[in-house]
PDB file of C-alpha atoms in Angstrom:
ATOM      1  CA  UNK A   1      -2.029 -26.968   6.663  1.00 40.00           C
ATOM      2  CA  UNK A   2      -2.452 -30.843   7.985  1.00 38.00           C
ATOM      3  CA  UNK A   3       0.023 -33.097   9.750  1.00 39.00           C
ATOM      4  CA  UNK A   4       0.028 -36.992   9.659  1.00 37.00           C
ATOM      5  CA  UNK A   5       1.831 -39.323  12.042  1.00 35.00           C
ATOM      6  CA  UNK A   6       2.405 -42.898  11.270  1.00 34.00           C
ATOM      7  CA  UNK A   7       0.312 -44.968  14.354  1.00 37.00           C
ATOM      8  CA  UNK A   8      -1.987 -41.170  14.871  1.00 34.00           C
ATOM      9  CA  UNK A   9      -4.657 -39.738  13.268  1.00 40.00           C
ATOM     10  CA  UNK A  10      -4.449 -35.501  11.971  1.00 40.00           C
ATOM     11  CA  UNK A  11      -2.042 -34.053  14.490  1.00 35.00           C
ATOM     12  CA  UNK A  12      -5.021 -31.225  15.188  1.00 37.00           C
ATOM     13  CA  UNK A  13      -6.264 -33.687  17.630  1.00 37.00           C
ATOM     14  CA  UNK A  14      -2.669 -33.668  19.013  1.00 32.00           C
ATOM     15  CA  UNK A  15      -1.803 -30.058  19.312  1.00 34.00           C
ATOM     16  CA  UNK A  16      -4.897 -28.155  18.475  1.00 32.00           C
ATOM     17  CA  UNK A  17      -3.404 -24.720  20.031  1.00 33.00           C
ATOM     18  CA  UNK A  18      -0.457 -24.502  18.410  1.00 33.00           C
ATOM     19  CA  UNK A  19      -0.927 -24.604  14.593  1.00 33.00           C
ATOM     20  CA  UNK A  20      -4.390 -23.413  12.659  1.00 34.00           C
ATOM     21  CA  UNK A  21      -5.208 -26.433  11.443  1.00 29.00           C
ATOM     22  CA  UNK A  22      -7.873 -27.436   8.401  1.00 31.00           C
ATOM     23  CA  UNK A  23      -8.810 -30.170   6.216  1.00 28.00           C
ATOM     24  CA  UNK A  24      -6.648 -29.505   2.660  1.00 27.00           C
ATOM     25  CA  UNK A  25      -6.184 -32.091   0.257  1.00 25.00           C
ATOM     26  CA  UNK A  26      -3.112 -34.956   1.807  1.00 23.00           C
ATOM     27  CA  UNK A  27       0.032 -34.283   1.670  1.00 27.00           C
ATOM     28  CA  UNK A  28       1.784 -36.010  -1.464  1.00 27.00           C
ATOM     29  CA  UNK A  29       4.626 -36.947   1.516  1.00 31.00           C
ATOM     30  CA  UNK A  30       7.136 -34.465   2.086  1.00 37.00           C
ATOM     31  CA  UNK A  31       8.850 -35.058   4.430  1.00 42.00           C
ATOM     32  CA  UNK A  32       9.271 -32.051   7.495  1.00 47.00           C
ATOM     33  CA  UNK A  33      10.974 -31.231   9.706  1.00 51.00           C
ATOM     34  CA  UNK A  34       9.414 -32.264  13.353  1.00 53.00           C
ATOM     35  CA  UNK A  35      11.099 -31.327  15.824  1.00 54.00           C
ATOM     36  CA  UNK A  36       9.293 -29.671  17.854  1.00 49.00           C
ATOM     37  CA  UNK A  37       7.151 -33.594  18.926  1.00 50.00           C
ATOM     38  CA  UNK A  38       7.871 -35.692  21.309  1.00 51.00           C
ATOM     39  CA  UNK A  39      10.873 -38.129  19.890  1.00 54.00           C
ATOM     40  CA  UNK A  40       8.747 -41.034  20.045  1.00 48.00           C
ATOM     41  CA  UNK A  41       5.882 -38.992  17.257  1.00 46.00           C
ATOM     42  CA  UNK A  42       8.417 -38.036  15.106  1.00 49.00           C
ATOM     43  CA  UNK A  43       8.475 -40.879  12.311  1.00 47.00           C
ATOM     44  CA  UNK A  44       6.827 -40.605   8.973  1.00 47.00           C
ATOM     45  CA  UNK A  45       5.753 -36.864  10.202  1.00 51.00           C
ATOM     46  CA  UNK A  46       4.406 -35.532   6.786  1.00 43.00           C
ATOM     47  CA  UNK A  47       3.533 -31.737   6.773  1.00 54.00           C
ATOM     48  CA  UNK A  48       1.579 -29.728   3.807  1.00 46.00           C
ATOM     49  CA  UNK A  49       1.959 -25.944   4.297  1.00 59.00           C
ATOM     50  CA  UNK A  50      -1.602 -24.049   3.055  1.00 72.00           C
ATOM     51  CA  UNK A  51      -2.198 -21.093   4.938  1.00 91.00           C
ATOM     52  CA  UNK A  52      -2.592 -17.299   4.591  1.00 97.00           C
ATOM     53  CA  UNK A  53       0.020 -14.866   5.216  1.00 98.00           C
ATOM     54  CA  UNK A  54      -0.373 -11.290   5.773  1.00 98.00           C
ATOM     55  CA  UNK A  55       1.488  -8.616   7.283  1.00 98.00           C
ATOM     56  CA  UNK A  56       0.490  -5.216   8.373  1.00 98.00           C
ATOM     57  CA  UNK A  57       3.725  -2.942   8.495  1.00 98.00           C
ATOM     58  CA  UNK A  58       4.629   1.085   8.338  1.00 98.00           C
ATOM     59  CA  UNK A  59       8.194   1.671   7.643  1.00 98.00           C
ATOM     60  CA  UNK A  60      11.018   2.939   9.706  1.00 98.00           C
ATOM     61  CA  UNK A  61       8.502   0.532  12.569  1.00 98.00           C
ATOM     62  CA  UNK A  62       9.650  -2.653  14.548  1.00 98.00           C
ATOM     63  CA  UNK A  63       6.800  -3.962  11.767  1.00 98.00           C
ATOM     64  CA  UNK A  64      10.607  -4.698   9.542  1.00 98.00           C
ATOM     65  CA  UNK A  65      11.816  -7.569  12.120  1.00 98.00           C
ATOM     66  CA  UNK A  66       8.929 -10.133  11.200  1.00 98.00           C
ATOM     67  CA  UNK A  67       9.255  -8.685   7.754  1.00 98.00           C
ATOM     68  CA  UNK A  68      12.620  -9.815   7.450  1.00 98.00           C
ATOM     69  CA  UNK A  69      12.192 -13.262   9.617  1.00 98.00           C
ATOM     70  CA  UNK A  70       9.153 -13.920   7.043  1.00 98.00           C
ATOM     71  CA  UNK A  71      11.365 -13.028   3.957  1.00 98.00           C
ATOM     72  CA  UNK A  72      14.355 -15.771   5.619  1.00 98.00           C
ATOM     73  CA  UNK A  73      12.212 -18.230   5.815  1.00 98.00           C
ATOM     74  CA  UNK A  74      11.457 -18.174   2.085  1.00 97.00           C
ATOM     75  CA  UNK A  75       7.405 -17.329   3.006  1.00 97.00           C
ATOM     76  CA  UNK A  76       4.963 -16.437   1.062  1.00 97.00           C
ATOM     77  CA  UNK A  77       3.479 -13.726   1.907  1.00 98.00           C
ATOM     78  CA  UNK A  78       1.352 -10.347   1.281  1.00 98.00           C
ATOM     79  CA  UNK A  79       1.748  -7.100   3.088  1.00 98.00           C
ATOM     80  CA  UNK A  80      -0.193  -4.580   3.972  1.00 98.00           C
ATOM     81  CA  UNK A  81       1.542  -0.710   4.703  1.00 98.00           C
ATOM     82  CA  UNK A  82      -0.239   0.994   7.468  1.00 98.00           C
ATOM     83  CA  UNK A  83       0.477   5.072   6.948  1.00 98.00           C
ATOM     84  CA  UNK A  84       1.096   6.042  10.732  1.00 97.00           C
ATOM     85  CA  UNK A  85       1.769   9.913   9.724  1.00 95.00           C
ATOM     86  CA  UNK A  86      -2.027   9.947   8.432  1.00 96.00           C
ATOM     87  CA  UNK A  87      -2.869   7.973  12.024  1.00 97.00           C
ATOM     88  CA  UNK A  88      -4.264   4.015   9.765  1.00 97.00           C
ATOM     89  CA  UNK A  89      -3.462   2.544  12.879  1.00 98.00           C
ATOM     90  CA  UNK A  90      -6.279   4.321  14.711  1.00 97.00           C
ATOM     91  CA  UNK A  91      -9.339   3.279  11.544  1.00 97.00           C
ATOM     92  CA  UNK A  92     -12.366   1.803  12.155  1.00 98.00           C
ATOM     93  CA  UNK A  93     -10.960  -0.776  10.011  1.00 97.00           C
ATOM     94  CA  UNK A  94      -7.758  -1.824  11.294  1.00 98.00           C
ATOM     95  CA  UNK A  95      -9.474  -1.030  14.988  1.00 98.00           C
ATOM     96  CA  UNK A  96     -11.890  -4.858  14.354  1.00 98.00           C
ATOM     97  CA  UNK A  97      -8.896  -6.449  13.660  1.00 97.00           C
ATOM     98  CA  UNK A  98      -6.034  -4.796  16.251  1.00 98.00           C
ATOM     99  CA  UNK A  99      -7.798  -2.453  18.915  1.00 98.00           C
ATOM    100  CA  UNK A 100      -3.890  -1.923  20.356  1.00 97.00           C
ATOM    101  CA  UNK A 101      -3.395  -0.263  16.827  1.00 97.00           C
ATOM    102  CA  UNK A 102      -0.122  -0.855  16.219  1.00 97.00           C
ATOM    103  CA  UNK A 103       2.436  -2.632  14.014  1.00 98.00           C
ATOM    104  CA  UNK A 104       2.907  -5.378  13.254  1.00 98.00           C
ATOM    105  CA  UNK A 105      -0.014  -7.781  12.819  1.00 98.00           C
ATOM    106  CA  UNK A 106       0.221 -11.179  11.562  1.00 98.00           C
ATOM    107  CA  UNK A 107      -2.968 -12.280   9.988  1.00 98.00           C
ATOM    108  CA  UNK A 108      -2.999 -16.048   9.165  1.00 98.00           C
ATOM    109  CA  UNK A 109      -5.827 -17.249   7.814  1.00 97.00           C
ATOM    110  CA  UNK A 110      -7.604 -14.530   9.144  1.00 97.00           C
ATOM    111  CA  UNK A 111      -6.864 -14.870  12.709  1.00 98.00           C
ATOM    112  CA  UNK A 112      -4.592 -12.058  13.378  1.00 98.00           C
ATOM    113  CA  UNK A 113      -1.351 -11.747  16.089  1.00 98.00           C
ATOM    114  CA  UNK A 114       0.183  -9.085  17.528  1.00 98.00           C
ATOM    115  CA  UNK A 115       3.028  -8.482  19.486  1.00 98.00           C
ATOM    116  CA  UNK A 116       6.953  -9.029  17.840  1.00 98.00           C
ATOM    117  CA  UNK A 117       7.604 -11.313  20.439  1.00 98.00           C
ATOM    118  CA  UNK A 118       4.435 -13.684  19.932  1.00 98.00           C
ATOM    119  CA  UNK A 119       5.051 -13.229  15.862  1.00 98.00           C
ATOM    120  CA  UNK A 120       8.262 -14.320  15.745  1.00 98.00           C
ATOM    121  CA  UNK A 121       7.799 -17.310  17.314  1.00 98.00           C
ATOM    122  CA  UNK A 122       5.297 -18.345  14.876  1.00 98.00           C
ATOM    123  CA  UNK A 123       7.086 -17.689  11.641  1.00 98.00           C
ATOM    124  CA  UNK A 124       9.502 -19.990  13.255  1.00 98.00           C
ATOM    125  CA  UNK A 125       7.156 -23.061  14.636  1.00 97.00           C
ATOM    126  CA  UNK A 126       5.858 -22.772  10.974  1.00 97.00           C
ATOM    127  CA  UNK A 127       9.570 -22.777   8.767  1.00 97.00           C
ATOM    128  CA  UNK A 128      11.514 -24.189  11.167  1.00 97.00           C
ATOM    129  CA  UNK A 129      14.039 -25.361   8.133  1.00 97.00           C
ATOM    130  CA  UNK A 130      14.875 -21.273   8.169  1.00 98.00           C
ATOM    131  CA  UNK A 131      16.596 -21.599  11.896  1.00 98.00           C
ATOM    132  CA  UNK A 132      15.296 -18.882  13.394  1.00 98.00           C
ATOM    133  CA  UNK A 133      15.194 -19.949  16.551  1.00 98.00           C
ATOM    134  CA  UNK A 134      18.758 -21.792  18.012  1.00 98.00           C
ATOM    135  CA  UNK A 135      17.404 -25.881  19.375  1.00 97.00           C
ATOM    136  CA  UNK A 136      18.343 -25.681  22.228  1.00 98.00           C
ATOM    137  CA  UNK A 137      16.154 -25.216  24.752  1.00 98.00           C
ATOM    138  CA  UNK A 138      17.376 -23.400  26.921  1.00 98.00           C
ATOM    139  CA  UNK A 139      19.166 -20.717  24.056  1.00 98.00           C
ATOM    140  CA  UNK A 140      15.548 -20.708  22.873  1.00 98.00           C
ATOM    141  CA  UNK A 141      14.814 -18.869  25.909  1.00 98.00           C
ATOM    142  CA  UNK A 142      17.580 -17.110  26.028  1.00 98.00           C
ATOM    143  CA  UNK A 143      15.888 -15.606  22.142  1.00 98.00           C
ATOM    144  CA  UNK A 144      13.114 -15.048  23.319  1.00 98.00           C
ATOM    145  CA  UNK A 145      14.098 -13.511  26.665  1.00 98.00           C
ATOM    146  CA  UNK A 146      16.203 -10.818  24.137  1.00 98.00           C
ATOM    147  CA  UNK A 147      13.268 -10.552  21.688  1.00 98.00           C
ATOM    148  CA  UNK A 148      11.793  -9.005  25.009  1.00 98.00           C
ATOM    149  CA  UNK A 149      13.976  -7.188  26.004  1.00 98.00           C
ATOM    150  CA  UNK A 150      13.956  -5.006  22.081  1.00 98.00           C
ATOM    151  CA  UNK A 151      10.366  -4.893  22.492  1.00 98.00           C
ATOM    152  CA  UNK A 152       9.914  -3.344  26.614  1.00 98.00           C
ATOM    153  CA  UNK A 153      13.392  -2.780  27.070  1.00 98.00           C
ATOM    154  CA  UNK A 154      14.782  -0.625  24.015  1.00 98.00           C
ATOM    155  CA  UNK A 155      11.888   0.163  22.335  1.00 98.00           C
ATOM    156  CA  UNK A 156      10.077   2.247  24.525  1.00 98.00           C
ATOM    157  CA  UNK A 157      13.339   4.716  24.960  1.00 98.00           C
ATOM    158  CA  UNK A 158      13.222   5.057  20.963  1.00 98.00           C
ATOM    159  CA  UNK A 159       9.675   5.765  20.989  1.00 98.00           C
ATOM    160  CA  UNK A 160      10.029   8.672  23.717  1.00 98.00           C
ATOM    161  CA  UNK A 161      13.222  10.053  22.328  1.00 98.00           C
ATOM    162  CA  UNK A 162      10.269   9.911  19.272  1.00 97.00           C
ATOM    163  CA  UNK A 163       7.752  12.033  20.618  1.00 97.00           C
ATOM    164  CA  UNK A 164       9.045  13.509  23.636  1.00 97.00           C
ATOM    165  CA  UNK A 165       5.412  15.150  24.672  1.00 96.00           C
ATOM    166  CA  UNK A 166       3.455  11.694  24.612  1.00 94.00           C
ATOM    167  CA  UNK A 167       4.847  10.870  27.644  1.00 94.00           C
ATOM    168  CA  UNK A 168       5.285  14.534  28.981  1.00 96.00           C
ATOM    169  CA  UNK A 169       3.235  17.320  28.216  1.00 94.00           C
ATOM    170  CA  UNK A 170       5.040  19.380  30.314  1.00 96.00           C
ATOM    171  CA  UNK A 171       5.701  22.939  28.115  1.00 96.00           C
ATOM    172  CA  UNK A 172       9.671  22.586  28.107  1.00 96.00           C
ATOM    173  CA  UNK A 173      10.219  19.542  28.746  1.00 97.00           C
ATOM    174  CA  UNK A 174      11.125  17.816  25.949  1.00 97.00           C
ATOM    175  CA  UNK A 175      14.587  18.406  26.068  1.00 97.00           C
ATOM    176  CA  UNK A 176      14.636  16.995  29.338  1.00 98.00           C
ATOM    177  CA  UNK A 177      12.700  13.866  28.221  1.00 98.00           C
ATOM    178  CA  UNK A 178      14.849  13.056  25.293  1.00 98.00           C
ATOM    179  CA  UNK A 179      18.232  13.634  26.840  1.00 98.00           C
ATOM    180  CA  UNK A 180      16.794  10.903  30.247  1.00 98.00           C
ATOM    181  CA  UNK A 181      15.834   8.023  27.733  1.00 98.00           C
ATOM    182  CA  UNK A 182      18.436   8.690  25.071  1.00 98.00           C
ATOM    183  CA  UNK A 183      20.489   7.223  29.075  1.00 98.00           C
ATOM    184  CA  UNK A 184      18.791   4.860  28.687  1.00 98.00           C
ATOM    185  CA  UNK A 185      19.199   4.017  24.971  1.00 98.00           C
ATOM    186  CA  UNK A 186      23.481   3.815  24.965  1.00 98.00           C
ATOM    187  CA  UNK A 187      23.102   1.580  29.080  1.00 98.00           C
ATOM    188  CA  UNK A 188      21.412  -1.276  26.496  1.00 98.00           C
ATOM    189  CA  UNK A 189      23.207  -0.863  23.682  1.00 99.00           C
ATOM    190  CA  UNK A 190      26.133  -1.463  25.961  1.00 98.00           C
ATOM    191  CA  UNK A 191      24.294  -3.821  26.905  1.00 98.00           C
ATOM    192  CA  UNK A 192      24.499  -5.467  23.265  1.00 98.00           C
ATOM    193  CA  UNK A 193      27.364  -4.185  22.545  1.00 98.00           C
ATOM    194  CA  UNK A 194      28.428  -6.429  25.355  1.00 98.00           C
ATOM    195  CA  UNK A 195      27.393  -9.448  24.091  1.00 98.00           C
ATOM    196  CA  UNK A 196      27.549  -9.255  20.623  1.00 98.00           C
ATOM    197  CA  UNK A 197      31.957  -8.415  21.320  1.00 98.00           C
ATOM    198  CA  UNK A 198      33.769 -11.122  19.026  1.00 98.00           C
ATOM    199  CA  UNK A 199      30.285 -12.240  17.344  1.00 98.00           C
ATOM    200  CA  UNK A 200      28.813 -11.485  13.755  1.00 98.00           C
ATOM    201  CA  UNK A 201      24.922 -12.534  15.128  1.00 98.00           C
ATOM    202  CA  UNK A 202      23.587 -12.740  18.991  1.00 98.00           C
ATOM    203  CA  UNK A 203      23.935 -16.679  18.848  1.00 98.00           C
ATOM    204  CA  UNK A 204      25.774 -18.977  16.101  1.00 98.00           C
ATOM    205  CA  UNK A 205      24.284 -18.390  13.055  1.00 98.00           C
ATOM    206  CA  UNK A 206      21.219 -15.335  12.206  1.00 98.00           C
ATOM    207  CA  UNK A 207      17.991 -15.453  13.965  1.00 98.00           C
ATOM    208  CA  UNK A 208      15.209 -13.872  15.466  1.00 98.00           C
ATOM    209  CA  UNK A 209      16.681 -11.734  17.454  1.00 98.00           C
ATOM    210  CA  UNK A 210      18.600 -10.207  15.002  1.00 99.00           C
ATOM    211  CA  UNK A 211      16.146  -8.991  13.006  1.00 98.00           C
ATOM    212  CA  UNK A 212      14.890  -7.460  15.759  1.00 98.00           C
ATOM    213  CA  UNK A 213      17.533  -5.924  17.419  1.00 99.00           C
ATOM    214  CA  UNK A 214      18.436  -4.049  13.687  1.00 99.00           C
ATOM    215  CA  UNK A 215      15.561  -2.541  13.996  1.00 98.00           C
ATOM    216  CA  UNK A 216      16.596  -1.108  17.139  1.00 98.00           C
ATOM    217  CA  UNK A 217      19.616  -0.175  16.491  1.00 99.00           C
ATOM    218  CA  UNK A 218      18.796   1.058  13.101  1.00 98.00           C
ATOM    219  CA  UNK A 219      15.892   3.961  14.479  1.00 98.00           C
ATOM    220  CA  UNK A 220      18.896   5.170  16.464  1.00 98.00           C
ATOM    221  CA  UNK A 221      20.869   5.969  13.631  1.00 98.00           C
ATOM    222  CA  UNK A 222      18.454   8.460  12.960  1.00 98.00           C
ATOM    223  CA  UNK A 223      18.367  11.077  16.015  1.00 98.00           C
ATOM    224  CA  UNK A 224      21.480  13.040  15.450  1.00 97.00           C
ATOM    225  CA  UNK A 225      22.861  10.852  18.318  1.00 98.00           C
ATOM    226  CA  UNK A 226      26.554   9.668  17.787  1.00 98.00           C
ATOM    227  CA  UNK A 227      26.560   6.084  18.050  1.00 98.00           C
ATOM    228  CA  UNK A 228      29.840   5.518  17.452  1.00 98.00           C
ATOM    229  CA  UNK A 229      31.282   4.117  21.139  1.00 98.00           C
ATOM    230  CA  UNK A 230      29.163   0.940  19.960  1.00 98.00           C
ATOM    231  CA  UNK A 231      31.419  -0.849  17.680  1.00 98.00           C
ATOM    232  CA  UNK A 232      29.960  -4.067  17.731  1.00 98.00           C
ATOM    233  CA  UNK A 233      26.629  -2.978  17.546  1.00 99.00           C
ATOM    234  CA  UNK A 234      27.619  -1.259  14.693  1.00 98.00           C
ATOM    235  CA  UNK A 235      29.286  -4.310  12.835  1.00 98.00           C
ATOM    236  CA  UNK A 236      26.052  -6.156  13.068  1.00 98.00           C
ATOM    237  CA  UNK A 237      23.922  -3.505  11.615  1.00 98.00           C
ATOM    238  CA  UNK A 238      25.943  -2.797   9.166  1.00 98.00           C
ATOM    239  CA  UNK A 239      25.992  -6.710   8.687  1.00 98.00           C
ATOM    240  CA  UNK A 240      23.111  -7.118   8.600  1.00 98.00           C
ATOM    241  CA  UNK A 241      22.013  -5.204   5.818  1.00 98.00           C
ATOM    242  CA  UNK A 242      24.252  -7.191   3.588  1.00 98.00           C
ATOM    243  CA  UNK A 243      22.170  -9.634   4.011  1.00 98.00           C
ATOM    244  CA  UNK A 244      19.103 -10.574   0.914  1.00 98.00           C
ATOM    245  CA  UNK A 245      16.081 -10.063   3.722  1.00 98.00           C
ATOM    246  CA  UNK A 246      17.415  -6.734   4.795  1.00 98.00           C
ATOM    247  CA  UNK A 247      17.736  -5.393   1.367  1.00 98.00           C
ATOM    248  CA  UNK A 248      14.819  -6.448   0.409  1.00 98.00           C
ATOM    249  CA  UNK A 249      12.787  -5.048   2.846  1.00 98.00           C
ATOM    250  CA  UNK A 250      15.016  -0.909   2.755  1.00 98.00           C
ATOM    251  CA  UNK A 251      13.884  -1.318  -1.142  1.00 98.00           C
ATOM    252  CA  UNK A 252      10.604  -2.259  -0.667  1.00 98.00           C
ATOM    253  CA  UNK A 253      10.148   0.478   2.866  1.00 98.00           C
ATOM    254  CA  UNK A 254      11.970   3.049  -0.250  1.00 98.00           C
ATOM    255  CA  UNK A 255       8.711   1.948  -2.242  1.00 98.00           C
ATOM    256  CA  UNK A 256       6.011   2.413  -0.005  1.00 98.00           C
ATOM    257  CA  UNK A 257       7.598   5.702   1.825  1.00 98.00           C
ATOM    258  CA  UNK A 258       6.901   7.096  -2.310  1.00 97.00           C
ATOM    259  CA  UNK A 259       3.743   6.006  -2.754  1.00 97.00           C
ATOM    260  CA  UNK A 260       2.742   7.510   1.156  1.00 97.00           C
ATOM    261  CA  UNK A 261       4.836  10.885  -0.366  1.00 96.00           C
ATOM    262  CA  UNK A 262       2.353  11.261  -2.883  1.00 94.00           C
ATOM    263  CA  UNK A 263      -0.294  11.614  -0.281  1.00 90.00           C
ATOM    264  CA  UNK A 264       1.027  13.422   1.826  1.00 78.00           C
TER     265      UNK A 264
END
């Protein structure tokens, strides 16, 4: 990617830590959305994006969130599916690029980026016209807060419910771990239900937090628990399933699961 501005050289000299900038042919002049720059620097801003995007993904996992937002952004990206049940996330090859042994992992021009909160912000900065975050600075921070909440405030309880023994290996405690985790999960679902009252999305249009909360609620539907009290969350979940990006994700997930089943 290369950015030029009137009165300046390559923007690599100005924002070296925000974008991966590499020598390319000069852009033919496609006007860019340069809202992330100071207003005095936005004149005649031209952008050319030429990056290779690779998403490491696993079915059912929260890596579906960046799959959805990359699709919403119209990004050209490759997906490499990780079979968690086969332990591929702990293979020497994967640990070399992601020692956290988790998904998602986004690799941009060979450089890895982990954690959904960071990945979603990179997608937004790289594809600003997709409007994956609110433009208002305070509202943008609220979106980051929602993403962080999904990752650290909701996800851990889903993990405990999915594998109680992973957090407590004392014999006979599985039911208790599940029950306590479910109680905390429902507390968070109740908060989300209140946020979504009278709204289609968390903000005035689809944003990245909607994709992550879609995973949070969907994962809950895969347990044998009654979620009928969370009517706004359920409406959001059903609404999300009608989006083309989510339908593409679900079809892709189904194909990956079928492939994994062949080697089960």
